[in-house]
């Protein structure tokens, strides 16, 4: 991954994303080994995962948790199998900066379709 991909995947502040885009504007158009653009990483949620893989006091829907170093929000609470779904804590300004840098990213699929 390029630094912009990492910043987007970790929920970096707008100033970080903008600085990285200024340093290397073409990064917004580059896919990583997972065929994801920085925009994909900024909005990427999870499929059903084991609740035990998530760090946080609450696993109820709406709770803020940490998963693989990313700040996330529980979108679906723990089911009878002990699984839950997460969505990213979205920084709208980062999303807008990435789209401004590469508007066509909104039309690009990742390897998940």
Coordinates of C-alpha atoms in Angstrom, one line a residue:
X1 CA 0.0 0.0 0.0
X2 CA 1.0 3.6 -0.6
X3 CA 0.9 6.0 2.3
X4 CA -2.4 7.4 1.1
X5 CA -4.0 3.9 1.2
X6 CA -2.7 3.4 4.7
X7 CA -4.0 6.8 5.9
X8 CA -7.4 6.2 4.3
X9 CA -7.7 2.7 5.9
X10 CA -6.8 4.0 9.3
X11 CA -9.2 7.0 9.3
X12 CA -6.6 9.7 9.1
X13 CA -7.4 13.3 9.5
X14 CA -8.2 15.5 6.4
X15 CA -4.9 17.4 6.8
X16 CA -3.0 14.1 6.5
X17 CA -4.9 13.0 3.4
X18 CA -4.5 16.4 1.8
X19 CA -0.8 16.5 2.5
X20 CA -0.3 13.1 1.0
X21 CA -2.3 14.0 -2.1
X22 CA -0.3 17.2 -2.5
X23 CA 2.9 15.2 -2.3
X24 CA 1.8 12.5 -4.7
X25 CA -1.6 13.4 -6.5
X26 CA -1.5 10.2 -8.6
X27 CA -1.8 8.1 -5.4
X28 CA -5.6 8.7 -5.5
X29 CA -5.6 6.7 -8.8
X30 CA -3.4 3.8 -7.7
X31 CA -4.8 0.5 -6.7
X32 CA -2.9 -1.6 -4.1
X33 CA -2.3 -5.4 -4.2
X34 CA -5.9 -5.9 -3.1
X35 CA -7.1 -3.9 -6.1
X36 CA -8.4 -1.2 -3.8
X37 CA -8.1 2.6 -4.3
X38 CA -7.6 4.9 -1.3
X39 CA -11.3 5.7 -1.5
X40 CA -12.2 2.0 -1.1
X41 CA -10.2 1.8 2.1
X42 CA -11.8 5.0 3.4
X43 CA -15.3 3.5 3.2
X44 CA -14.5 -0.3 3.6
X45 CA -16.6 -2.1 6.2
X46 CA -16.4 -5.8 7.2
X47 CA -18.4 -8.9 6.5
X48 CA -19.5 -11.0 9.5
X49 CA -16.5 -11.4 11.8
X50 CA -16.1 -13.0 15.2
X51 CA -16.8 -10.5 18.0
X52 CA -13.8 -11.8 19.8
X53 CA -11.6 -10.2 17.1
X54 CA -12.9 -6.7 18.0
X55 CA -11.6 -4.5 20.8
X56 CA -14.0 -2.4 22.7
X57 CA -16.2 -2.2 25.8
X58 CA -19.5 -2.7 23.9
X59 CA -20.3 -4.8 20.9
X60 CA -23.8 -3.4 20.5
X61 CA -24.9 -1.6 17.3
X62 CA -23.5 1.9 17.2
X63 CA -20.6 1.2 19.6
X64 CA -17.1 2.5 18.6
X65 CA -14.6 -0.3 18.5
X66 CA -11.1 -1.1 17.1
X67 CA -10.5 -3.8 14.5
X68 CA -7.1 -4.4 12.9
X69 CA -6.0 -1.0 14.0
X70 CA -8.9 0.8 12.5
X71 CA -11.5 2.8 14.5
X72 CA -14.9 1.3 13.5
X73 CA -18.5 1.3 14.5
X74 CA -20.6 -1.8 15.1
X75 CA -23.3 -1.8 12.4
X76 CA -24.8 -5.1 13.3
X77 CA -24.5 -6.4 16.9
X78 CA -23.4 -9.9 18.0
X79 CA -25.6 -12.6 16.5
X80 CA -26.3 -16.1 17.9
X81 CA -23.0 -17.4 16.3
X82 CA -20.9 -14.7 18.1
X83 CA -20.4 -12.7 14.9
X84 CA -20.9 -9.0 14.1
X85 CA -20.5 -6.5 11.3
X86 CA -18.5 -3.3 11.3
X87 CA -18.4 -0.1 9.3
X88 CA -15.7 2.6 9.3
X89 CA -15.8 5.8 11.2
X90 CA -16.1 7.9 8.1
X91 CA -14.2 11.2 7.8
X92 CA -16.3 13.0 5.2
X93 CA -13.6 15.6 4.5
X94 CA -11.2 12.8 3.6
X95 CA -13.7 11.2 1.3
X96 CA -14.3 14.6 -0.4
X97 CA -10.6 15.2 -0.8
X98 CA -10.1 11.7 -2.4
X99 CA -13.0 12.3 -4.7
X100 CA -11.8 15.8 -5.7
X101 CA -8.4 14.3 -6.5
X102 CA -9.9 11.4 -8.6
X103 CA -13.6 11.7 -9.2
X104 CA -13.6 8.5 -11.3
X105 CA -12.8 6.6 -8.2
X106 CA -16.6 6.6 -7.4
X107 CA -17.1 4.4 -10.5
X108 CA -14.2 2.0 -9.8
X109 CA -14.8 -1.5 -8.4
X110 CA -12.3 -3.2 -6.1
X111 CA -11.6 -7.0 -6.1
X112 CA -14.8 -7.5 -4.1
X113 CA -16.9 -6.1 -6.9

